[in-house]
mmCIF file of C-alpha atoms in Angstrom:
data_model
loop_
_atom_site.group_PDB
_atom_site.id
_atom_site.type_symbol
_atom_site.label_atom_id
_atom_site.label_comp_id
_atom_site.label_asym_id
_atom_site.label_seq_id
_atom_site.Cartn_x
_atom_site.Cartn_y
_atom_site.Cartn_z
ATOM 1 C CA MET Y 1 -7.814 -8.942 -2.745
ATOM 2 C CA ILE Y 2 -4.401 -8.459 -1.226
ATOM 3 C CA ILE Y 3 -3.380 -5.355 0.453
ATOM 4 C CA LEU Y 4 0.325 -4.500 0.752
ATOM 5 C CA MET Y 5 1.064 -2.167 3.672
ATOM 6 C CA GLY Y 6 4.388 -0.755 5.103
ATOM 7 C CA LEU Y 7 6.179 2.646 5.431
ATOM 8 C CA ALA Y 8 7.564 4.591 2.528
ATOM 9 C CA GLY Y 9 10.234 2.823 0.862
ATOM 10 C CA SER Y 10 9.472 -0.770 2.180
ATOM 11 C CA GLY Y 11 9.153 -1.854 -1.467
ATOM 12 C CA LYS Y 12 5.414 -1.992 -1.750
ATOM 13 C CA SER Y 13 5.192 -0.934 -5.177
ATOM 14 C CA THR Y 14 8.079 -3.104 -6.250
ATOM 15 C CA GLN Y 15 6.531 -6.123 -4.567
ATOM 16 C CA GLY Y 16 2.860 -5.266 -5.789
ATOM 17 C CA GLN Y 17 4.111 -5.297 -9.415
ATOM 18 C CA LEU Y 18 6.252 -8.611 -8.803
ATOM 19 C CA LEU Y 19 3.418 -10.324 -7.181
ATOM 20 C CA ALA Y 20 1.204 -9.102 -9.939
ATOM 21 C CA ALA Y 21 3.225 -10.575 -12.649
ATOM 22 C CA ALA Y 22 3.526 -13.812 -10.797
ATOM 23 C CA THR Y 23 0.038 -14.344 -9.874
ATOM 24 C CA GLY Y 24 -1.901 -12.531 -13.054
ATOM 25 C CA LYS Y 25 -3.465 -10.221 -10.501
ATOM 26 C CA VAL Y 26 -4.093 -6.407 -10.959
ATOM 27 C CA TRP Y 27 -1.454 -4.190 -9.282
ATOM 28 C CA LEU Y 28 -3.322 -0.887 -7.991
ATOM 29 C CA SER Y 29 -0.995 1.624 -6.224
ATOM 30 C CA ALA Y 30 -2.306 4.588 -4.720
ATOM 31 C CA GLY Y 31 0.936 6.704 -5.533
ATOM 32 C CA GLN Y 32 0.700 5.491 -8.990
ATOM 33 C CA VAL Y 33 -2.823 6.174 -9.612
ATOM 34 C CA LEU Y 34 -2.260 9.615 -8.056
ATOM 35 C CA ARG Y 35 0.798 10.402 -10.391
ATOM 36 C CA ASP Y 36 -0.964 9.245 -13.404
ATOM 37 C CA THR Y 37 -3.795 11.927 -12.834
ATOM 38 C CA GLY Y 38 -1.514 14.332 -14.276
ATOM 39 C CA ASP Y 39 -3.379 16.910 -12.002
ATOM 40 C CA THR Y 40 -0.830 19.587 -11.370
ATOM 41 C CA GLU Y 41 -2.267 20.308 -7.758
ATOM 42 C CA VAL Y 42 -1.895 16.687 -6.930
ATOM 43 C CA ARG Y 43 1.651 16.730 -8.112
ATOM 44 C CA ALA Y 44 2.419 19.897 -5.981
ATOM 45 C CA ILE Y 45 1.000 18.320 -2.913
ATOM 46 C CA GLN Y 46 3.066 15.075 -3.633
ATOM 47 C CA GLU Y 47 6.197 17.161 -4.505
ATOM 48 C CA SER Y 48 5.706 18.844 -1.153
ATOM 49 C CA GLY Y 49 6.028 15.600 0.731
ATOM 50 C CA LYS Y 50 2.486 16.073 2.208
ATOM 51 C CA LEU Y 51 -0.312 13.449 1.837
ATOM 52 C CA VAL Y 52 -2.766 14.106 -0.858
ATOM 53 C CA PRO Y 53 -6.554 14.661 0.780
ATOM 54 C CA ASN Y 54 -8.073 11.314 1.494
ATOM 55 C CA GLU Y 55 -11.094 12.225 -0.638
ATOM 56 C CA LEU Y 56 -9.385 12.049 -3.745
ATOM 57 C CA VAL Y 57 -7.472 8.990 -2.729
ATOM 58 C CA GLU Y 58 -10.624 7.149 -1.846
ATOM 59 C CA ARG Y 59 -12.343 8.292 -5.133
ATOM 60 C CA LEU Y 60 -9.465 7.153 -7.427
ATOM 61 C CA MET Y 61 -8.840 3.686 -5.507
ATOM 62 C CA ILE Y 62 -12.220 2.722 -5.227
ATOM 63 C CA ASP Y 63 -13.119 3.605 -8.657
ATOM 64 C CA GLY Y 64 -9.877 1.246 -9.893
ATOM 65 C CA MET Y 65 -10.958 -1.542 -7.072
ATOM 66 C CA LEU Y 66 -14.507 -1.557 -8.097
ATOM 67 C CA ARG Y 67 -13.644 -1.706 -12.068
ATOM 68 C CA ALA Y 68 -11.201 -4.643 -11.209
ATOM 69 C CA VAL Y 69 -13.773 -6.608 -9.196
ATOM 70 C CA ARG Y 70 -16.617 -5.920 -11.744
ATOM 71 C CA GLU Y 71 -14.242 -7.369 -14.458
ATOM 72 C CA GLY Y 72 -13.674 -10.432 -12.432
ATOM 73 C CA LYS Y 73 -10.110 -9.623 -11.455
ATOM 74 C CA ASP Y 74 -8.267 -10.103 -8.295
ATOM 75 C CA VAL Y 75 -6.277 -7.029 -7.188
ATOM 76 C CA ILE Y 76 -3.232 -6.412 -5.118
ATOM 77 C CA ILE Y 77 -3.701 -2.847 -3.528
ATOM 78 C CA ASP Y 78 -0.488 -0.801 -2.312
ATOM 79 C CA GLY Y 79 -0.953 2.605 -0.480
ATOM 80 C CA PHE Y 80 -4.543 1.908 0.552
ATOM 81 C CA PRO Y 81 -6.383 2.219 3.123
ATOM 82 C CA ARG Y 82 -4.176 4.998 4.699
ATOM 83 C CA ASP Y 83 -6.548 5.425 7.584
ATOM 84 C CA ALA Y 84 -9.475 3.928 9.628
ATOM 85 C CA GLU Y 85 -12.104 5.477 7.614
ATOM 86 C CA GLN Y 86 -10.780 3.943 4.373
ATOM 87 C CA ALA Y 87 -10.352 0.679 6.245
ATOM 88 C CA GLU Y 88 -14.060 0.691 7.367
ATOM 89 C CA TRP Y 89 -15.351 1.255 4.013
ATOM 90 C CA LEU Y 90 -13.101 -1.515 2.599
ATOM 91 C CA ALA Y 91 -14.406 -3.915 5.464
ATOM 92 C CA GLU Y 92 -18.164 -3.128 4.876
ATOM 93 C CA ASN Y 93 -17.894 -3.095 0.990
ATOM 94 C CA LEU Y 94 -15.232 -5.530 -0.272
ATOM 95 C CA ALA Y 95 -14.522 -7.783 2.781
ATOM 96 C CA THR Y 96 -15.997 -10.784 1.083
ATOM 97 C CA VAL Y 97 -13.149 -10.454 -1.528
ATOM 98 C CA MET Y 98 -10.246 -9.607 0.500
ATOM 99 C CA LYS Y 99 -8.069 -12.401 1.406
ATOM 100 C CA LEU Y 100 -4.813 -10.973 3.049
ATOM 101 C CA VAL Y 101 -2.993 -7.714 4.516
ATOM 102 C CA LEU Y 102 0.729 -8.059 4.031
ATOM 103 C CA ILE Y 103 2.739 -5.960 6.092
ATOM 104 C CA ILE Y 104 6.376 -5.433 4.728
ATOM 105 C CA GLU Y 105 8.717 -4.784 7.767
ATOM 106 C CA VAL Y 106 12.150 -2.866 6.988
ATOM 107 C CA PRO Y 107 13.974 -1.090 9.540
ATOM 108 C CA LYS Y 108 13.661 2.845 9.599
ATOM 109 C CA SER Y 109 17.248 3.343 9.126
ATOM 110 C CA GLU Y 110 17.051 1.246 5.946
ATOM 111 C CA LEU Y 111 13.905 2.987 4.809
ATOM 112 C CA THR Y 112 15.553 6.526 4.957
ATOM 113 C CA ARG Y 113 18.569 5.376 3.088
ATOM 114 C CA ARG Y 114 16.394 3.769 0.434
ATOM 115 C CA LEU Y 115 14.155 6.639 0.194
ATOM 116 C CA GLU Y 116 17.119 9.061 0.213
ATOM 117 C CA LEU Y 117 18.685 6.848 -2.845
ATOM 118 C CA ARG Y 118 15.745 7.097 -4.848
ATOM 119 C CA GLY Y 119 16.029 11.060 -4.929
ATOM 120 C CA ARG Y 120 12.489 11.984 -5.256
ATOM 121 C CA SER Y 121 11.810 15.693 -4.683
ATOM 122 C CA ASP Y 122 9.199 14.930 -1.970
ATOM 123 C CA ASP Y 123 11.706 12.690 0.063
ATOM 124 C CA THR Y 124 13.055 15.173 2.337
ATOM 125 C CA ARG Y 125 14.147 14.018 5.728
ATOM 126 C CA GLU Y 126 11.271 15.972 7.040
ATOM 127 C CA ALA Y 127 8.822 14.597 4.828
ATOM 128 C CA ILE Y 128 10.103 11.197 5.381
ATOM 129 C CA GLU Y 129 9.600 11.521 9.163
ATOM 130 C CA GLU Y 130 6.169 12.858 8.850
ATOM 131 C CA ARG Y 131 5.080 10.192 6.565
ATOM 132 C CA PHE Y 132 6.381 7.472 8.753
ATOM 133 C CA ARG Y 133 4.617 8.771 11.644
ATOM 134 C CA ILE Y 134 1.141 9.295 10.034
ATOM 135 C CA VAL Y 135 1.335 5.549 8.386
ATOM 136 C CA GLU Y 136 2.531 4.155 11.733
ATOM 137 C CA GLN Y 137 -0.494 5.615 13.510
ATOM 138 C CA ASN Y 138 -2.888 4.301 11.057
ATOM 139 C CA ILE Y 139 -1.485 0.617 10.366
ATOM 140 C CA CYS Y 140 -2.331 -0.607 13.576
ATOM 141 C CA SER Y 141 -6.065 0.741 13.612
ATOM 142 C CA ILE Y 142 -6.561 -0.552 10.086
ATOM 143 C CA CYS Y 143 -5.459 -3.835 10.765
ATOM 144 C CA LYS Y 144 -7.712 -4.263 13.702
ATOM 145 C CA ILE Y 145 -10.773 -3.292 11.583
ATOM 146 C CA LEU Y 146 -9.623 -5.500 8.827
ATOM 147 C CA SER Y 147 -8.865 -8.492 11.154
ATOM 148 C CA ALA Y 148 -12.163 -8.042 12.828
ATOM 149 C CA LYS Y 149 -13.890 -9.114 9.448
ATOM 150 C CA GLY Y 150 -11.701 -12.029 9.400
ATOM 151 C CA ILE Y 151 -9.047 -10.891 7.129
ATOM 152 C CA LYS Y 152 -5.703 -12.442 7.707
ATOM 153 C CA ILE Y 153 -3.029 -10.022 8.451
ATOM 154 C CA LYS Y 154 0.741 -11.327 7.791
ATOM 155 C CA LYS Y 155 4.129 -9.379 8.302
ATOM 156 C CA VAL Y 156 6.825 -10.273 5.839
ATOM 157 C CA ASP Y 157 10.565 -9.290 6.420
ATOM 158 C CA GLY Y 158 11.306 -6.635 3.770
ATOM 159 C CA MET Y 159 15.218 -6.846 3.764
ATOM 160 C CA GLY Y 160 17.284 -8.376 1.225
ATOM 161 C CA THR Y 161 17.007 -8.303 -2.466
ATOM 162 C CA PRO Y 162 13.606 -7.726 -4.340
ATOM 163 C CA GLU Y 163 13.742 -11.367 -5.534
ATOM 164 C CA GLU Y 164 14.090 -12.734 -1.949
ATOM 165 C CA VAL Y 165 11.296 -10.440 -0.207
ATOM 166 C CA SER Y 166 9.181 -11.565 -3.502
ATOM 167 C CA MET Y 167 9.910 -15.107 -2.572
ATOM 168 C CA ARG Y 168 8.723 -14.877 0.989
ATOM 169 C CA ILE Y 169 5.516 -12.683 0.012
ATOM 170 C CA GLN Y 170 4.614 -15.327 -2.564
ATOM 171 C CA GLN Y 171 5.239 -18.174 -0.052
ATOM 172 C CA VAL Y 172 2.522 -16.375 2.378
ATOM 173 C CA VAL Y 173 0.071 -15.630 -0.439
ATOM 174 C CA THR Y 174 0.276 -19.321 -1.383
ATOM 175 C CA GLU Y 175 -0.328 -20.533 2.106
ATOM 176 C CA VAL Y 176 -3.443 -18.042 2.643
ATOM 177 C CA GLU Y 177 -5.068 -18.802 -0.806
ATOM 178 C CA ASN Y 178 -4.764 -22.516 -0.452
ATOM 179 C CA VAL Y 179 -6.322 -22.640 2.925
#
């Protein structure tokens, strides 16, 4: 299992899909899982720019992860865990299948530009800044919890074309999986 982390707009979904295509792993995105629910309440929360309650995200992501693991499939996760509680659950329940946490780093000015370009209704300046603040607060604690279980944490430069970033990510994944 590989976890992709980074601020909104860092390319987690794009890179998760590219990595899944290159490796045959299953891509499981918290944002996509939530959008796929078709739930009007979830859609309203997302469109407001706020974060969907942890309990719902946890339930949907855990279901997806456990289904893939039971089927013998390796998973690339994007957008989960979002906080220390979710990281603790992963560390206690799935640490044996977790290989790597990849943090995609992109300057905030570039992230804001990317989010404004994609034009989603929930990407207002205030919502973007609030999501950045929340995610930044959590990434450090999540990494400490997972690192304590022996899971490797690596940072990747998220600047450049999607293909350039993908090559950097694939290089790190190959290095970790071949150890």
